[in-house]
PDB file of C-alpha atoms in Angstrom:
ATOM      1  CA  MET A   1      52.188  81.058  13.096  1.00 51.00           C
ATOM      2  CA  SER A   2      54.487  80.727  10.132  1.00 52.00           C
ATOM      3  CA  SER A   3      52.681  80.071   6.876  1.00 53.00           C
ATOM      4  CA  GLN A   4      55.848  78.799   5.253  1.00 74.00           C
ATOM      5  CA  GLY A   5      55.597  75.194   4.128  1.00 82.00           C
ATOM      6  CA  TYR A   6      57.997  72.301   4.324  1.00 85.00           C
ATOM      7  CA  ASN A   7      60.841  72.220   1.845  1.00 85.00           C
ATOM      8  CA  PHE A   8      62.442  68.803   2.073  1.00 85.00           C
ATOM      9  CA  LYS A   9      65.059  69.861  -0.486  1.00 90.00           C
ATOM     10  CA  ASP A  10      66.251  72.653   1.815  1.00 91.00           C
ATOM     11  CA  THR A  11      69.290  71.324   3.692  1.00 94.00           C
ATOM     12  CA  ASN A  12      68.899  73.964   6.413  1.00 93.00           C
ATOM     13  CA  PHE A  13      65.318  72.849   7.091  1.00 95.00           C
ATOM     14  CA  LEU A  14      66.333  69.173   7.108  1.00 96.00           C
ATOM     15  CA  VAL A  15      69.168  69.770   9.575  1.00 97.00           C
ATOM     16  CA  LYS A  16      66.910  71.797  11.889  1.00 97.00           C
ATOM     17  CA  SER A  17      64.211  69.116  11.689  1.00 98.00           C
ATOM     18  CA  ALA A  18      66.769  66.401  12.462  1.00 98.00           C
ATOM     19  CA  ALA A  19      67.960  68.410  15.475  1.00 98.00           C
ATOM     20  CA  ILE A  20      64.377  68.728  16.747  1.00 99.00           C
ATOM     21  CA  ALA A  21      63.827  64.982  16.205  1.00 99.00           C
ATOM     22  CA  ALA A  22      67.010  64.203  18.128  1.00 99.00           C
ATOM     23  CA  LEU A  23      66.066  66.604  20.929  1.00 99.00           C
ATOM     24  CA  TYR A  24      62.627  65.009  21.309  1.00 98.00           C
ATOM     25  CA  ALA A  25      64.063  61.482  21.291  1.00 98.00           C
ATOM     26  CA  ILE A  26      66.902  62.317  23.698  1.00 98.00           C
ATOM     27  CA  ILE A  27      64.629  64.034  26.224  1.00 98.00           C
ATOM     28  CA  THR A  28      62.287  61.034  26.079  1.00 97.00           C
ATOM     29  CA  LEU A  29      65.107  58.504  26.449  1.00 96.00           C
ATOM     30  CA  MET A  30      66.695  60.439  29.336  1.00 96.00           C
ATOM     31  CA  PHE A  31      63.712  59.610  31.551  1.00 93.00           C
ATOM     32  CA  PRO A  32      62.513  56.172  30.377  1.00 91.00           C
ATOM     33  CA  SER A  33      60.711  55.286  33.602  1.00 90.00           C
ATOM     34  CA  LEU A  34      58.600  58.425  33.204  1.00 92.00           C
ATOM     35  CA  ALA A  35      58.234  58.341  29.413  1.00 91.00           C
ATOM     36  CA  TYR A  36      56.812  54.856  28.911  1.00 88.00           C
ATOM     37  CA  GLY A  37      54.039  52.957  30.590  1.00 80.00           C
ATOM     38  CA  PRO A  38      50.536  53.744  31.760  1.00 78.00           C
ATOM     39  CA  ILE A  39      51.507  57.055  33.352  1.00 86.00           C
ATOM     40  CA  GLN A  40      53.639  58.896  30.814  1.00 87.00           C
ATOM     41  CA  LEU A  41      55.231  62.082  32.026  1.00 94.00           C
ATOM     42  CA  ARG A  42      57.060  62.472  28.737  1.00 95.00           C
ATOM     43  CA  PHE A  43      58.693  65.884  29.135  1.00 97.00           C
ATOM     44  CA  SER A  44      59.655  65.911  25.459  1.00 98.00           C
ATOM     45  CA  GLU A  45      55.941  66.454  24.784  1.00 98.00           C
ATOM     46  CA  ILE A  46      56.379  70.068  25.889  1.00 98.00           C
ATOM     47  CA  LEU A  47      58.031  70.547  22.491  1.00 99.00           C
ATOM     48  CA  VAL A  48      54.726  69.871  20.708  1.00 99.00           C
ATOM     49  CA  LEU A  49      53.689  73.412  21.598  1.00 99.00           C
ATOM     50  CA  LEU A  50      56.317  74.662  19.142  1.00 99.00           C
ATOM     51  CA  VAL A  51      53.837  73.673  16.421  1.00 98.00           C
ATOM     52  CA  PHE A  52      51.431  76.327  17.732  1.00 98.00           C
ATOM     53  CA  TYR A  53      53.987  78.968  16.773  1.00 98.00           C
ATOM     54  CA  ASN A  54      55.316  77.376  13.587  1.00 97.00           C
ATOM     55  CA  LYS A  55      54.058  74.320  11.713  1.00 97.00           C
ATOM     56  CA  ARG A  56      57.534  73.698  10.309  1.00 97.00           C
ATOM     57  CA  PHE A  57      58.351  71.881  13.568  1.00 98.00           C
ATOM     58  CA  ILE A  58      55.955  69.053  12.645  1.00 98.00           C
ATOM     59  CA  PRO A  59      58.330  66.818  10.607  1.00 98.00           C
ATOM     60  CA  GLY A  60      61.062  66.904  13.256  1.00 98.00           C
ATOM     61  CA  LEU A  61      58.665  66.281  16.124  1.00 99.00           C
ATOM     62  CA  LEU A  62      56.961  63.423  14.290  1.00 98.00           C
ATOM     63  CA  LEU A  63      60.310  61.811  13.544  1.00 98.00           C
ATOM     64  CA  GLY A  64      61.434  62.286  17.150  1.00 98.00           C
ATOM     65  CA  CYS A  65      58.227  60.716  18.461  1.00 97.00           C
ATOM     66  CA  PHE A  66      58.547  57.854  15.976  1.00 97.00           C
ATOM     67  CA  LEU A  67      62.148  57.149  17.040  1.00 97.00           C
ATOM     68  CA  ALA A  68      61.516  57.518  20.783  1.00 97.00           C
ATOM     69  CA  ASN A  69      58.601  55.097  20.604  1.00 94.00           C
ATOM     70  CA  PHE A  70      60.927  52.299  19.505  1.00 94.00           C
ATOM     71  CA  ALA A  71      62.260  52.182  23.082  1.00 94.00           C
ATOM     72  CA  SER A  72      58.811  51.369  24.455  1.00 88.00           C
ATOM     73  CA  ASP A  73      57.991  47.912  25.819  1.00 85.00           C
ATOM     74  CA  ILE A  74      55.174  47.822  23.274  1.00 81.00           C
ATOM     75  CA  ALA A  75      57.120  49.507  20.499  1.00 83.00           C
ATOM     76  CA  VAL A  76      54.983  48.266  17.613  1.00 84.00           C
ATOM     77  CA  PHE A  77      51.882  49.847  19.106  1.00 84.00           C
ATOM     78  CA  ASP A  78      53.611  53.009  20.319  1.00 87.00           C
ATOM     79  CA  VAL A  79      55.347  53.598  16.989  1.00 92.00           C
ATOM     80  CA  ILE A  80      52.077  53.274  15.083  1.00 92.00           C
ATOM     81  CA  PHE A  81      49.454  54.645  17.460  1.00 90.00           C
ATOM     82  CA  GLY A  82      51.610  57.183  19.320  1.00 91.00           C
ATOM     83  CA  THR A  83      53.045  58.734  16.178  1.00 95.00           C
ATOM     84  CA  PHE A  84      49.606  58.849  14.552  1.00 95.00           C
ATOM     85  CA  ALA A  85      48.197  60.517  17.684  1.00 94.00           C
ATOM     86  CA  SER A  86      50.904  63.177  17.447  1.00 97.00           C
ATOM     87  CA  PHE A  87      50.143  63.747  13.775  1.00 98.00           C
ATOM     88  CA  LEU A  88      46.435  64.255  14.499  1.00 97.00           C
ATOM     89  CA  ALA A  89      47.221  66.611  17.374  1.00 98.00           C
ATOM     90  CA  PHE A  90      49.511  68.673  15.132  1.00 98.00           C
ATOM     91  CA  MET A  91      46.836  68.961  12.449  1.00 98.00           C
ATOM     92  CA  MET A  92      44.495  70.449  15.059  1.00 98.00           C
ATOM     93  CA  ILE A  93      47.099  72.652  16.763  1.00 98.00           C
ATOM     94  CA  ILE A  94      47.962  74.486  13.540  1.00 98.00           C
ATOM     95  CA  ARG A  95      44.303  75.526  13.191  1.00 97.00           C
ATOM     96  CA  GLN A  96      44.042  76.950  16.696  1.00 97.00           C
ATOM     97  CA  LYS A  97      44.616  80.560  17.786  1.00 97.00           C
ATOM     98  CA  ASN A  98      44.572  79.965  21.555  1.00 98.00           C
ATOM     99  CA  LEU A  99      47.585  78.276  23.179  1.00 98.00           C
ATOM    100  CA  PHE A 100      45.612  76.626  25.985  1.00 98.00           C
ATOM    101  CA  ILE A 101      43.048  75.143  23.601  1.00 98.00           C
ATOM    102  CA  ALA A 102      45.883  74.057  21.289  1.00 98.00           C
ATOM    103  CA  SER A 103      47.498  72.278  24.249  1.00 98.00           C
ATOM    104  CA  LEU A 104      44.378  70.169  24.688  1.00 98.00           C
ATOM    105  CA  PHE A 105      44.704  68.483  21.286  1.00 98.00           C
ATOM    106  CA  PRO A 106      47.686  66.326  22.342  1.00 97.00           C
ATOM    107  CA  VAL A 107      45.655  65.408  25.441  1.00 97.00           C
ATOM    108  CA  LEU A 108      42.611  64.429  23.370  1.00 95.00           C
ATOM    109  CA  SER A 109      44.750  62.533  20.877  1.00 95.00           C
ATOM    110  CA  MET A 110      45.718  60.122  23.664  1.00 90.00           C
ATOM    111  CA  VAL A 111      42.596  58.179  22.722  1.00 89.00           C
ATOM    112  CA  ILE A 112      44.645  56.749  19.810  1.00 86.00           C
ATOM    113  CA  PRO A 113      47.351  55.041  21.956  1.00 79.00           C
ATOM    114  CA  ALA A 114      44.613  53.932  24.356  1.00 78.00           C
ATOM    115  CA  ILE A 115      42.929  52.161  21.424  1.00 80.00           C
ATOM    116  CA  GLY A 116      46.268  50.455  20.749  1.00 74.00           C
ATOM    117  CA  THR A 117      46.349  49.321  24.362  1.00 72.00           C
ATOM    118  CA  TYR A 118      42.778  48.052  24.043  1.00 75.00           C
ATOM    119  CA  ILE A 119      43.762  46.023  20.978  1.00 77.00           C
ATOM    120  CA  LEU A 120      46.785  44.632  22.831  1.00 73.00           C
ATOM    121  CA  LEU A 121      44.989  43.794  26.079  1.00 74.00           C
ATOM    122  CA  ASP A 122      41.474  43.198  24.696  1.00 75.00           C
ATOM    123  CA  SER A 123      39.873  44.815  27.726  1.00 74.00           C
ATOM    124  CA  SER A 124      37.421  47.700  27.844  1.00 77.00           C
ATOM    125  CA  THR A 125      38.310  48.303  31.501  1.00 80.00           C
ATOM    126  CA  ALA A 126      41.986  48.618  30.583  1.00 75.00           C
ATOM    127  CA  PHE A 127      41.018  51.016  27.784  1.00 79.00           C
ATOM    128  CA  ILE A 128      39.191  53.385  30.131  1.00 86.00           C
ATOM    129  CA  ILE A 129      41.924  53.266  32.775  1.00 86.00           C
ATOM    130  CA  MET A 130      44.749  53.712  30.258  1.00 82.00           C
ATOM    131  CA  LEU A 131      42.902  56.517  28.490  1.00 87.00           C
ATOM    132  CA  GLY A 132      42.466  58.377  31.765  1.00 91.00           C
ATOM    133  CA  GLN A 133      46.113  57.883  32.712  1.00 91.00           C
ATOM    134  CA  PHE A 134      47.424  58.879  29.276  1.00 88.00           C
ATOM    135  CA  MET A 135      45.221  61.977  29.142  1.00 94.00           C
ATOM    136  CA  MET A 136      46.024  63.127  32.679  1.00 96.00           C
ATOM    137  CA  SER A 137      49.758  62.645  32.103  1.00 95.00           C
ATOM    138  CA  GLU A 138      49.637  64.573  28.825  1.00 96.00           C
ATOM    139  CA  PHE A 139      47.564  67.344  30.404  1.00 98.00           C
ATOM    140  CA  ILE A 140      50.083  67.796  33.226  1.00 98.00           C
ATOM    141  CA  VAL A 141      53.079  67.902  30.881  1.00 98.00           C
ATOM    142  CA  VAL A 142      51.668  69.892  27.943  1.00 98.00           C
ATOM    143  CA  SER A 143      48.762  71.965  29.261  1.00 98.00           C
ATOM    144  CA  VAL A 144      50.221  72.817  32.669  1.00 99.00           C
ATOM    145  CA  ILE A 145      54.032  72.658  32.520  1.00 98.00           C
ATOM    146  CA  GLY A 146      54.323  73.340  28.777  1.00 99.00           C
ATOM    147  CA  ILE A 147      52.062  76.376  28.770  1.00 98.00           C
ATOM    148  CA  PHE A 148      53.818  77.759  31.850  1.00 99.00           C
ATOM    149  CA  ILE A 149      57.182  77.486  30.060  1.00 98.00           C
ATOM    150  CA  PHE A 150      55.961  78.871  26.737  1.00 98.00           C
ATOM    151  CA  LYS A 151      54.177  81.824  28.357  1.00 98.00           C
ATOM    152  CA  ILE A 152      57.538  82.790  29.853  1.00 98.00           C
ATOM    153  CA  LEU A 153      59.344  82.185  26.546  1.00 98.00           C
ATOM    154  CA  GLU A 154      56.813  84.339  24.665  1.00 98.00           C
ATOM    155  CA  ASN A 155      58.344  87.328  26.476  1.00 98.00           C
ATOM    156  CA  ASN A 156      61.769  86.557  25.014  1.00 98.00           C
ATOM    157  CA  SER A 157      61.751  88.225  21.603  1.00 98.00           C
ATOM    158  CA  ALA A 158      65.009  86.566  20.495  1.00 98.00           C
ATOM    159  CA  PHE A 159      63.614  83.107  21.255  1.00 97.00           C
ATOM    160  CA  MET A 160      60.303  83.841  19.545  1.00 97.00           C
ATOM    161  CA  ASN A 161      62.141  85.176  16.498  1.00 97.00           C
ATOM    162  CA  ILE A 162      64.045  81.887  16.202  1.00 96.00           C
ATOM    163  CA  ILE A 163      60.832  79.870  16.587  1.00 97.00           C
ATOM    164  CA  LYS A 164      58.852  81.894  14.072  1.00 95.00           C
ATOM    165  CA  ASN A 165      61.690  81.788  11.533  1.00 93.00           C
ATOM    166  CA  PHE A 166      62.403  78.075  11.870  1.00 94.00           C
TER     167      PHE A 166
END
């Protein structure tokens, strides 16, 4: 993982982060019926694994998540709880040395949006159901599909060089 920090005065870093934010938001918005709701197969979430390789992806991914969540039917909750869940997942991912374990942090962070749903619906039954659906969806996208893709990409030295030098 890159130990380089964030330099918000570096135009190159800002442009790259904006591109990552746009990519996350566009992928999410391309499949709205899959990206929002109780079962969220949000394929843009595969990008969160980039943080495992380089923490400099965090600002762009957070911004992309923040922007994409505005398209949700419950935007206020998704913007707040979903973005915060991503932030917490990123803080755990950057401390992990194993990709599979790192992929579980976005899954576990789904408890945050489920709490938002609980607040909205005021139902403990809805909380448990939504939590299960959110976590299973995130597990499928990040821990199964995402790891499969990144294990293939790890063999591409040119790609990994770009990721590590972001």
